[in-house]
PDB file of C-alpha atoms in Angstrom:
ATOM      1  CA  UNK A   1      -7.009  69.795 -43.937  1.00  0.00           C
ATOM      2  CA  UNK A   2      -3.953  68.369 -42.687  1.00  0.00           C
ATOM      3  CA  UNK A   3      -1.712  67.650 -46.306  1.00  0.00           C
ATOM      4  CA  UNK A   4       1.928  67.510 -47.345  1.00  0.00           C
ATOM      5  CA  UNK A   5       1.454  69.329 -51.452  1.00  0.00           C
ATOM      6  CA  UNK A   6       4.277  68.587 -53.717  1.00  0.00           C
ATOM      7  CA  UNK A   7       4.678  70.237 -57.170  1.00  0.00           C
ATOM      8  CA  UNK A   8       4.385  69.737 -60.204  1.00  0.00           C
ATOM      9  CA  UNK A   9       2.464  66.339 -60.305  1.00  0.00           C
ATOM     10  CA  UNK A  10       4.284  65.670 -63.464  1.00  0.00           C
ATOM     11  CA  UNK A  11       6.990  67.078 -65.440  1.00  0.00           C
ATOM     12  CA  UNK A  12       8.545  65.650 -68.525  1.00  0.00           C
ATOM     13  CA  UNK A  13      12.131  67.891 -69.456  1.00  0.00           C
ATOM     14  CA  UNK A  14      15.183  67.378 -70.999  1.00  0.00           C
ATOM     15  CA  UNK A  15      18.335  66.509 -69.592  1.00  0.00           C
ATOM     16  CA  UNK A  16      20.466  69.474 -67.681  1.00  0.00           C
ATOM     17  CA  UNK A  17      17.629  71.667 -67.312  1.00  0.00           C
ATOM     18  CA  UNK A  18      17.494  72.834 -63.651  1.00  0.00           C
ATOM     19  CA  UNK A  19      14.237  71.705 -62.158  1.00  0.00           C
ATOM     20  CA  UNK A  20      12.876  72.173 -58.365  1.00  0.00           C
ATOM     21  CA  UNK A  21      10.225  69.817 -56.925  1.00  0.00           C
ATOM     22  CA  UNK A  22       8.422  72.215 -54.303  1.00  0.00           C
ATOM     23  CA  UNK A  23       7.050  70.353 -51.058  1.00  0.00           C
ATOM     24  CA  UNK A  24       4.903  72.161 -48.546  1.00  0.00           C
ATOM     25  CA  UNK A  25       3.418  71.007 -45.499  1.00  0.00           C
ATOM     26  CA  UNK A  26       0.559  72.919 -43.287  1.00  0.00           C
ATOM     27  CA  UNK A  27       1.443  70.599 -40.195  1.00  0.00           C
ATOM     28  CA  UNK A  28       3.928  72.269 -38.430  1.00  0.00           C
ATOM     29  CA  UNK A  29       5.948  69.196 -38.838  1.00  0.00           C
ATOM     30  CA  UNK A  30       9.809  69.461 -37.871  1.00  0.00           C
ATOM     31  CA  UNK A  31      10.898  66.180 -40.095  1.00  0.00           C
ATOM     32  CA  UNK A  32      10.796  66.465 -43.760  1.00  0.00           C
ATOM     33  CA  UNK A  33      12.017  63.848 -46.503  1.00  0.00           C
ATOM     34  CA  UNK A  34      12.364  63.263 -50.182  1.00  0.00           C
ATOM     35  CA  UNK A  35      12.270  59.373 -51.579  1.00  0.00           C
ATOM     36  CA  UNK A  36      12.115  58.045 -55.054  1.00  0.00           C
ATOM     37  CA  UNK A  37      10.123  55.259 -56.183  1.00  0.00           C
ATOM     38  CA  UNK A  38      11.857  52.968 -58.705  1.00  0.00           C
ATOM     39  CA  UNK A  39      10.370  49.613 -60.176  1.00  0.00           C
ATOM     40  CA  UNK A  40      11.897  46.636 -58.192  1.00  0.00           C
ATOM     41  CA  UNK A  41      13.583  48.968 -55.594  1.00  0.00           C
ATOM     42  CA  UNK A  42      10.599  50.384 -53.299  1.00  0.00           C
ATOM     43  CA  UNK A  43      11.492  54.072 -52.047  1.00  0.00           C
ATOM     44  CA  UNK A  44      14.594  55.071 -51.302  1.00  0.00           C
ATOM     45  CA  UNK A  45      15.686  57.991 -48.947  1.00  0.00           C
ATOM     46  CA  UNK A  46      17.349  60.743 -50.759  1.00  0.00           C
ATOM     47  CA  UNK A  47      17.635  63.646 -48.357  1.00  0.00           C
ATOM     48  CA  UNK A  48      16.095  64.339 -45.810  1.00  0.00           C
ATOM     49  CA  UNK A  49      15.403  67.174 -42.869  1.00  0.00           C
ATOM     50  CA  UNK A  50      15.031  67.396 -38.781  1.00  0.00           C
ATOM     51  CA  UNK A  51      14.481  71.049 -38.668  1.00  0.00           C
ATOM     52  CA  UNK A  52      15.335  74.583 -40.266  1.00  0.00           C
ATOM     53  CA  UNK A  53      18.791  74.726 -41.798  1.00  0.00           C
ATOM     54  CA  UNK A  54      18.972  70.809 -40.713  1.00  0.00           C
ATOM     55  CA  UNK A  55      19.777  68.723 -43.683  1.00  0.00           C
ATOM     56  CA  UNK A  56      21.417  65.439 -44.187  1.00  0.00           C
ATOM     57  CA  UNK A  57      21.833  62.992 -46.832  1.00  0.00           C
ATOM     58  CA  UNK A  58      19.593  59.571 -47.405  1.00  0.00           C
ATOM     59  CA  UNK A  59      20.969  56.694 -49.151  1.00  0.00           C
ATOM     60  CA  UNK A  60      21.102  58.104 -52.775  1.00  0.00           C
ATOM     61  CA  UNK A  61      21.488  62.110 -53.134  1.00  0.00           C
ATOM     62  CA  UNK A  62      23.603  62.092 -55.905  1.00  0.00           C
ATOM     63  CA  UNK A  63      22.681  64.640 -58.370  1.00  0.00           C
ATOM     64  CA  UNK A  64      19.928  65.966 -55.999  1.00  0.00           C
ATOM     65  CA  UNK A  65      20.152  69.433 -53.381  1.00  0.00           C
ATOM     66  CA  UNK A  66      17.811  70.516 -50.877  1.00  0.00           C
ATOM     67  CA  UNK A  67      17.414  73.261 -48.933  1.00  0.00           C
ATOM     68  CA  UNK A  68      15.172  74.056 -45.878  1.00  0.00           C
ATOM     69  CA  UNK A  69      15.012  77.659 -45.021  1.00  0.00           C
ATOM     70  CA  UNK A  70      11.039  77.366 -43.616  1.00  0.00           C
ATOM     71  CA  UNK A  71       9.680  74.953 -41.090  1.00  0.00           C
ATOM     72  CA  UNK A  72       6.760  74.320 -44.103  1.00  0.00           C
ATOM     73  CA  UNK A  73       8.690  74.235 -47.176  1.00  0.00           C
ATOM     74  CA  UNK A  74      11.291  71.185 -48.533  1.00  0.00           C
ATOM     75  CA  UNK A  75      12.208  72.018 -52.099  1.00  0.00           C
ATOM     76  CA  UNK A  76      14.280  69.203 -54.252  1.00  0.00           C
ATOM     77  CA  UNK A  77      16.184  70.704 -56.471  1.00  0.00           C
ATOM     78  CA  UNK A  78      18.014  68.774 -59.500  1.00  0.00           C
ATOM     79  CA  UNK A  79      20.781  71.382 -61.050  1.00  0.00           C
ATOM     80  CA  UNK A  80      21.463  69.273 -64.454  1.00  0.00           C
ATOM     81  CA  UNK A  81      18.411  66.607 -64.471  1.00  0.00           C
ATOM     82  CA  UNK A  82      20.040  63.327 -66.653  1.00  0.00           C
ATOM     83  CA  UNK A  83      17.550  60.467 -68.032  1.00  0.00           C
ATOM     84  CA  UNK A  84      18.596  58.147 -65.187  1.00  0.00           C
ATOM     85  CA  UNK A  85      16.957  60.627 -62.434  1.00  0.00           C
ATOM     86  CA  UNK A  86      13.577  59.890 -64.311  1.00  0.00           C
ATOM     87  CA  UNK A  87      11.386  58.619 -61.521  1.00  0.00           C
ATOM     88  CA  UNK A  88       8.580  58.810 -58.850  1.00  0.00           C
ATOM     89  CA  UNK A  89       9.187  61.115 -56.257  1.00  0.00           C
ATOM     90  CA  UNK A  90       7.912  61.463 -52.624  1.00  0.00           C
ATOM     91  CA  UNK A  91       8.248  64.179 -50.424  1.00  0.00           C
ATOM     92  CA  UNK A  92       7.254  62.878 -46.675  1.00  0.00           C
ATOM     93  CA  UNK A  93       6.934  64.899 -43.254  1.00  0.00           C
ATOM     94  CA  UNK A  94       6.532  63.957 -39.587  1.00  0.00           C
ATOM     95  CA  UNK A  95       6.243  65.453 -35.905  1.00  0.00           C
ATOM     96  CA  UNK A  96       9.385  64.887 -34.183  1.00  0.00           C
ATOM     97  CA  UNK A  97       8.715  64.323 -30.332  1.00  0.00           C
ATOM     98  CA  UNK A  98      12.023  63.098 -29.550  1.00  0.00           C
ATOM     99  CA  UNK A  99      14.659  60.517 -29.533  1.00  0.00           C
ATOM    100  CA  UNK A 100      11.537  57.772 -30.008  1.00  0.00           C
ATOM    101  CA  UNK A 101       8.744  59.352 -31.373  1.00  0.00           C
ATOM    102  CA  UNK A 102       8.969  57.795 -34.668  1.00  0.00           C
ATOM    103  CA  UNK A 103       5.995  59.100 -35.613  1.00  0.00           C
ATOM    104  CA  UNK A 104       4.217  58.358 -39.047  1.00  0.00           C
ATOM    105  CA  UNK A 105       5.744  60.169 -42.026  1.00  0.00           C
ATOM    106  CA  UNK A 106       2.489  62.078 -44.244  1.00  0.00           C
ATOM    107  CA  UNK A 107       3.058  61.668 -47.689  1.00  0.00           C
ATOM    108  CA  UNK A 108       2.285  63.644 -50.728  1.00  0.00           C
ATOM    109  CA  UNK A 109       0.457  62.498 -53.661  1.00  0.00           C
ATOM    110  CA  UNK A 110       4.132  62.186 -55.914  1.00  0.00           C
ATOM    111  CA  UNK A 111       5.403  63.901 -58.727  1.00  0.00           C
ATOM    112  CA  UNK A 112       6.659  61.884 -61.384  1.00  0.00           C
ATOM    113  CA  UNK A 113       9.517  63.203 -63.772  1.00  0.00           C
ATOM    114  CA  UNK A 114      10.515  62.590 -66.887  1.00  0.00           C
ATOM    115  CA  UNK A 115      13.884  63.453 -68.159  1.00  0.00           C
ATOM    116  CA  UNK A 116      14.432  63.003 -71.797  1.00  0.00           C
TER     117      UNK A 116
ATOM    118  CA  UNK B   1      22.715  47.311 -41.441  1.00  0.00           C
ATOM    119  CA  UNK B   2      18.919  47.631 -41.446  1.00  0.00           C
ATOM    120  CA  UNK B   3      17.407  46.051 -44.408  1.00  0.00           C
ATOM    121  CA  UNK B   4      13.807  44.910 -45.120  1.00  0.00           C
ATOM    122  CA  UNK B   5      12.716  42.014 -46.506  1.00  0.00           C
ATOM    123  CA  UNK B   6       9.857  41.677 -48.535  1.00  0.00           C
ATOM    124  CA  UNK B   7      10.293  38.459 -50.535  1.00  0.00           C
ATOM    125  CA  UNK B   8       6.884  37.882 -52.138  1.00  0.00           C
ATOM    126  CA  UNK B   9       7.084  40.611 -55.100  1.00  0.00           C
ATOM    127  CA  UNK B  10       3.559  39.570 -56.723  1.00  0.00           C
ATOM    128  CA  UNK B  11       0.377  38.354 -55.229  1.00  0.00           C
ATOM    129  CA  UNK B  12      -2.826  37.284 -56.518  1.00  0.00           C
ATOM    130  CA  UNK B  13      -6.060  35.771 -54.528  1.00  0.00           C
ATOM    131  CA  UNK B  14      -9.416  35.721 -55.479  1.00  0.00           C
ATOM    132  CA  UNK B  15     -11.913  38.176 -52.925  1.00  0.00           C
ATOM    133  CA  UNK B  16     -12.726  36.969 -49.713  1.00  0.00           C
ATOM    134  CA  UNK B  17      -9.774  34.703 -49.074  1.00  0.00           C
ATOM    135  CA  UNK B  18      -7.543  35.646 -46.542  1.00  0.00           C
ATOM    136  CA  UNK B  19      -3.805  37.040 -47.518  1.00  0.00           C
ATOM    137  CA  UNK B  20      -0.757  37.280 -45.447  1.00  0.00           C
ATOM    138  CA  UNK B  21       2.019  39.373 -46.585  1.00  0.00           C
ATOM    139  CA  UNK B  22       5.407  38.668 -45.580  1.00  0.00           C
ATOM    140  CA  UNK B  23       8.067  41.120 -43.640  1.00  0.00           C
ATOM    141  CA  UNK B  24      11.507  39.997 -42.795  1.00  0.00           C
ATOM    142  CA  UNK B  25      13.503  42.819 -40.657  1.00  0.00           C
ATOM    143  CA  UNK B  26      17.191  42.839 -40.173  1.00  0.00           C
ATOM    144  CA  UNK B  27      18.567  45.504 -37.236  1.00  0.00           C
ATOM    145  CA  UNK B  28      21.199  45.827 -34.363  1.00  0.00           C
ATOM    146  CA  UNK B  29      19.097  48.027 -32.530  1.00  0.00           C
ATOM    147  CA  UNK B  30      17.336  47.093 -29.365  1.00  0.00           C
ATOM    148  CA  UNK B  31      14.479  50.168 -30.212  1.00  0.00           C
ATOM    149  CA  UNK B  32      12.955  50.303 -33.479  1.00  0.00           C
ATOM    150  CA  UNK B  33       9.645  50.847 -35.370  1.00  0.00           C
ATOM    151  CA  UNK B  34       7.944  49.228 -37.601  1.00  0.00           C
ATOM    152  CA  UNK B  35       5.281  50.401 -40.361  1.00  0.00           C
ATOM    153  CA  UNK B  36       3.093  49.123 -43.292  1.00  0.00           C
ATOM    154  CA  UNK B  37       1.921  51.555 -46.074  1.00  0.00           C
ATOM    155  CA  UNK B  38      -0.726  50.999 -48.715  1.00  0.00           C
ATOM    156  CA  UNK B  39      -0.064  52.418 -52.323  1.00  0.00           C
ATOM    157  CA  UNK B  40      -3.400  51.999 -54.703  1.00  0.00           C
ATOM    158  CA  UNK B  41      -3.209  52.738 -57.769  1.00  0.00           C
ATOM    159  CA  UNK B  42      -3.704  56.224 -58.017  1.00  0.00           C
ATOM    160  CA  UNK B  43      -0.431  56.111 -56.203  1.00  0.00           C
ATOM    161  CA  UNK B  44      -0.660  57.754 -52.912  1.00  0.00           C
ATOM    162  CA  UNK B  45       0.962  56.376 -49.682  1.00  0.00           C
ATOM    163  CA  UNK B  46      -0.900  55.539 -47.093  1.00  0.00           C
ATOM    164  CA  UNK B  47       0.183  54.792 -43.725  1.00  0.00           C
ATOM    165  CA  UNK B  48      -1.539  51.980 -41.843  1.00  0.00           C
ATOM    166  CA  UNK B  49       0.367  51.143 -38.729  1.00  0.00           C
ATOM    167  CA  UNK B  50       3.104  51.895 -36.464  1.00  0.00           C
ATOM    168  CA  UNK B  51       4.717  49.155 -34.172  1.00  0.00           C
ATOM    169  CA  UNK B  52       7.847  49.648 -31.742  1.00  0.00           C
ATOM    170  CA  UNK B  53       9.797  46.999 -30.954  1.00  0.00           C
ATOM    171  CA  UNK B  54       8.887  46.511 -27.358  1.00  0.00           C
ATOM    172  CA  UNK B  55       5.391  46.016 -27.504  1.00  0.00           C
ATOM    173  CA  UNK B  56       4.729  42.453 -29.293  1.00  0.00           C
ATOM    174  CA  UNK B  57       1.091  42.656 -28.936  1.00  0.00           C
ATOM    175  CA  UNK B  58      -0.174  41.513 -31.999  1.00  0.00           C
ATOM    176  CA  UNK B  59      -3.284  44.108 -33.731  1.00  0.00           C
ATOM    177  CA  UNK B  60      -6.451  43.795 -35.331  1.00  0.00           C
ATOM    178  CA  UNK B  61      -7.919  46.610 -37.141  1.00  0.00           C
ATOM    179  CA  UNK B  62     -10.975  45.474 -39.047  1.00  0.00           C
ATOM    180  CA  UNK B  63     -10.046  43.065 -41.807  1.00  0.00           C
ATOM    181  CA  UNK B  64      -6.567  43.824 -41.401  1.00  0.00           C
ATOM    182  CA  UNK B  65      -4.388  42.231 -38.770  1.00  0.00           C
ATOM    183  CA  UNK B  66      -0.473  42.338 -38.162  1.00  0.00           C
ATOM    184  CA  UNK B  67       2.288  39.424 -36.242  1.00  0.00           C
ATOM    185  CA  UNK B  68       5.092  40.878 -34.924  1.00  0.00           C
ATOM    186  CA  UNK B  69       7.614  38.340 -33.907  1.00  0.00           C
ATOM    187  CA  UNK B  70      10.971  40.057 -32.569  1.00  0.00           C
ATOM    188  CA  UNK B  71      12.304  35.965 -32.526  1.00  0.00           C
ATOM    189  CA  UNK B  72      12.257  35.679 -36.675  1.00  0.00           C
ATOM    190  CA  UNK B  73      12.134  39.036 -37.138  1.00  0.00           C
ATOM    191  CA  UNK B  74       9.266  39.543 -38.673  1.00  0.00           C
ATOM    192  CA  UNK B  75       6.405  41.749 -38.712  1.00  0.00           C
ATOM    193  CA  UNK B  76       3.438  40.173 -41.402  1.00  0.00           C
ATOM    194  CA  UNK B  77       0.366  41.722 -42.326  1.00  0.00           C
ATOM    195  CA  UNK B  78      -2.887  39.698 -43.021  1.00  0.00           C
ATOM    196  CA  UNK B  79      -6.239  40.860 -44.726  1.00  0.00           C
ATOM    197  CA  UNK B  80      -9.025  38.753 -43.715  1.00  0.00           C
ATOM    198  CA  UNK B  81     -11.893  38.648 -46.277  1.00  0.00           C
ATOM    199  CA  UNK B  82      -9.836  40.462 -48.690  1.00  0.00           C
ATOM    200  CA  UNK B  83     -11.261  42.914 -51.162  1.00  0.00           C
ATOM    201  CA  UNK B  84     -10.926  44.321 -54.511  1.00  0.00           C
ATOM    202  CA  UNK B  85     -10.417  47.539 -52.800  1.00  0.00           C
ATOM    203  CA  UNK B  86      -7.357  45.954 -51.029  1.00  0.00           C
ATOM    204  CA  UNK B  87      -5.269  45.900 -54.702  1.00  0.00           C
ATOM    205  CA  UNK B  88      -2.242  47.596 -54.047  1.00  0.00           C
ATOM    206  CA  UNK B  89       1.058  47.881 -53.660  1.00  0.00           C
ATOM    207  CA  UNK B  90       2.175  47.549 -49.618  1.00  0.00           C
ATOM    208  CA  UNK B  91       5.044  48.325 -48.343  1.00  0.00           C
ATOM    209  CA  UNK B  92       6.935  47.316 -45.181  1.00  0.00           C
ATOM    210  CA  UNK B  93       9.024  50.035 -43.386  1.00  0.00           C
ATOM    211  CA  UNK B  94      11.959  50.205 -40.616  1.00  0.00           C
ATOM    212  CA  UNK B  95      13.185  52.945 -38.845  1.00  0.00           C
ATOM    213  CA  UNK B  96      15.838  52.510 -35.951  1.00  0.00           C
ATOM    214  CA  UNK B  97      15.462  55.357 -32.910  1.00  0.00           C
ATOM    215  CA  UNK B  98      19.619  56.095 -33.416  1.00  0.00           C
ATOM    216  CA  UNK B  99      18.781  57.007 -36.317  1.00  0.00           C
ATOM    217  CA  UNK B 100      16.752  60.367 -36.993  1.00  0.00           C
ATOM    218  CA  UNK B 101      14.016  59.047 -38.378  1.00  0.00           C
ATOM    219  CA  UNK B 102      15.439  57.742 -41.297  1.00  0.00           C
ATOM    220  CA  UNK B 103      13.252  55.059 -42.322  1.00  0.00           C
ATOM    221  CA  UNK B 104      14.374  52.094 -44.707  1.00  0.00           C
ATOM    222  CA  UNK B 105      11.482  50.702 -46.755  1.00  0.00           C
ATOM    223  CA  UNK B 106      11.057  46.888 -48.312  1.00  0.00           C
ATOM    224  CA  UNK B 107      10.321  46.882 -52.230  1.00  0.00           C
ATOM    225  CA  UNK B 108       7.012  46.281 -51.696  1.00  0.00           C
ATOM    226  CA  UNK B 109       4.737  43.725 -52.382  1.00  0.00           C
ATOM    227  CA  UNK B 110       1.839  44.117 -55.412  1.00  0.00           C
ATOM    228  CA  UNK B 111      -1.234  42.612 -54.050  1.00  0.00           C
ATOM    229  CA  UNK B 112      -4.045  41.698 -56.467  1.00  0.00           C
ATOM    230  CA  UNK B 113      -7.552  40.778 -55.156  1.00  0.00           C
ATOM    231  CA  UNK B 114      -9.597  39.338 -58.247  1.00  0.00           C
ATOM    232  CA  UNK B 115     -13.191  39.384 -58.194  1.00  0.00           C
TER     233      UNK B 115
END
């Protein structure tokens, strides 16, 4: 079954404890992205990925880091979690055909954080 | 700057009426795409349609039916008949083709179907 499998589901922590959202995807997909989901602000981009060792910024990575060292895997990774990173959280992926594919983003089922 | 529009935050109709949800779209580019997704509550996204911005054909898919009008720049989804499986939270989506994918979404519109 085609899926995009984030983990944990949920976490609750404490602020400045390093914490990595894992994101896998059995789809082969090239494009890989990480949103948040805030009340009153939809989901916004935070980073996101067009290949292996491809990464580039979305509209808010403060305080985030990924890394993409296999086609499948999109880790988040928050070095010193504060209270105001407390959230819903989205990992996406998509086939890239090229300059106008476009191509519906898959998205996991969310992880939702908690930083105390 | 893209931005999208979504200015009705809360709806509520009683099953079987008909609902249109509004998209408003702002871009410079001449080639873009644009998407709806469903959230339900158990909070999943779920992608429902993809339309580029050359092809104006309006869509029907079941109950569900989308206008896209590149003149107001807008791109409105309607459920016909709606359901109390329809309660959810949708979201309208932009991506320009300059861009690499990224993909700007509205804040959504919650969509309550009472029985």
């Amino acid at each position: 079954e085609a899926q995009v499998t984030q983990n944990p589901r949920y976490l609750i922590t404490v602020t400045g404890k390093k914490l990595t959202v894992t994101c896998s995807q059995n789809m082969n997909h090239e494009y890989m992205s990480w949103y948040r989901q805030d009340p009153g602000l939809g989901l916004r981009q935070i980073y996101y990925s067009m290949n292996v060792e491809v990464t580039d910024k979305g509209d808010v990575p403060e305080g985030y880091k990924v890394s993409r060292k296999e086609k499948r895997n999109f880790p988040l990774i928050l070095e010193s979690p504060s209270p105001n990173q407390t959230s819903l959280y989205f990992c996406a992926s998509a086939h890239v055909q090229g300059p106008y594919s476009n191509q519906p983003q898959h998205f996991g089922d969310g992880t939702r954080l908690s930083i105390l | 700057a893209q931005k999208v529009t979504q200015a009705q935050t809360e709806i509520s109709v009683v099953e079987k009426e008909d609902v249109t949800l509004d998209c408003v779209y702002e871009t410079r580019d001449t080639t873009y795409y644009l998407f709806w997704y469903k959230q339900p509550p158990s909070g999943e996204l779920v992608f429902l349609i993809r339309r580029n911005s050359f092809d104006e054909q309006n869509e029907i898919s079941g109950r569900y039916s989308w206008n896209f009008q590149k003149s107001t720049s807008s791109f409105n989804f309607t459920i016909t008949a709606s359901q109390v499986v329809d309660s959810a939270v949708y979201f309208c989506a932009l991506s320009e083709s300059n861009r690499d994918d990224k993909i700007i979404f509205g804040k959504g519109t919650r969509l309550h179907i009472l029985p």
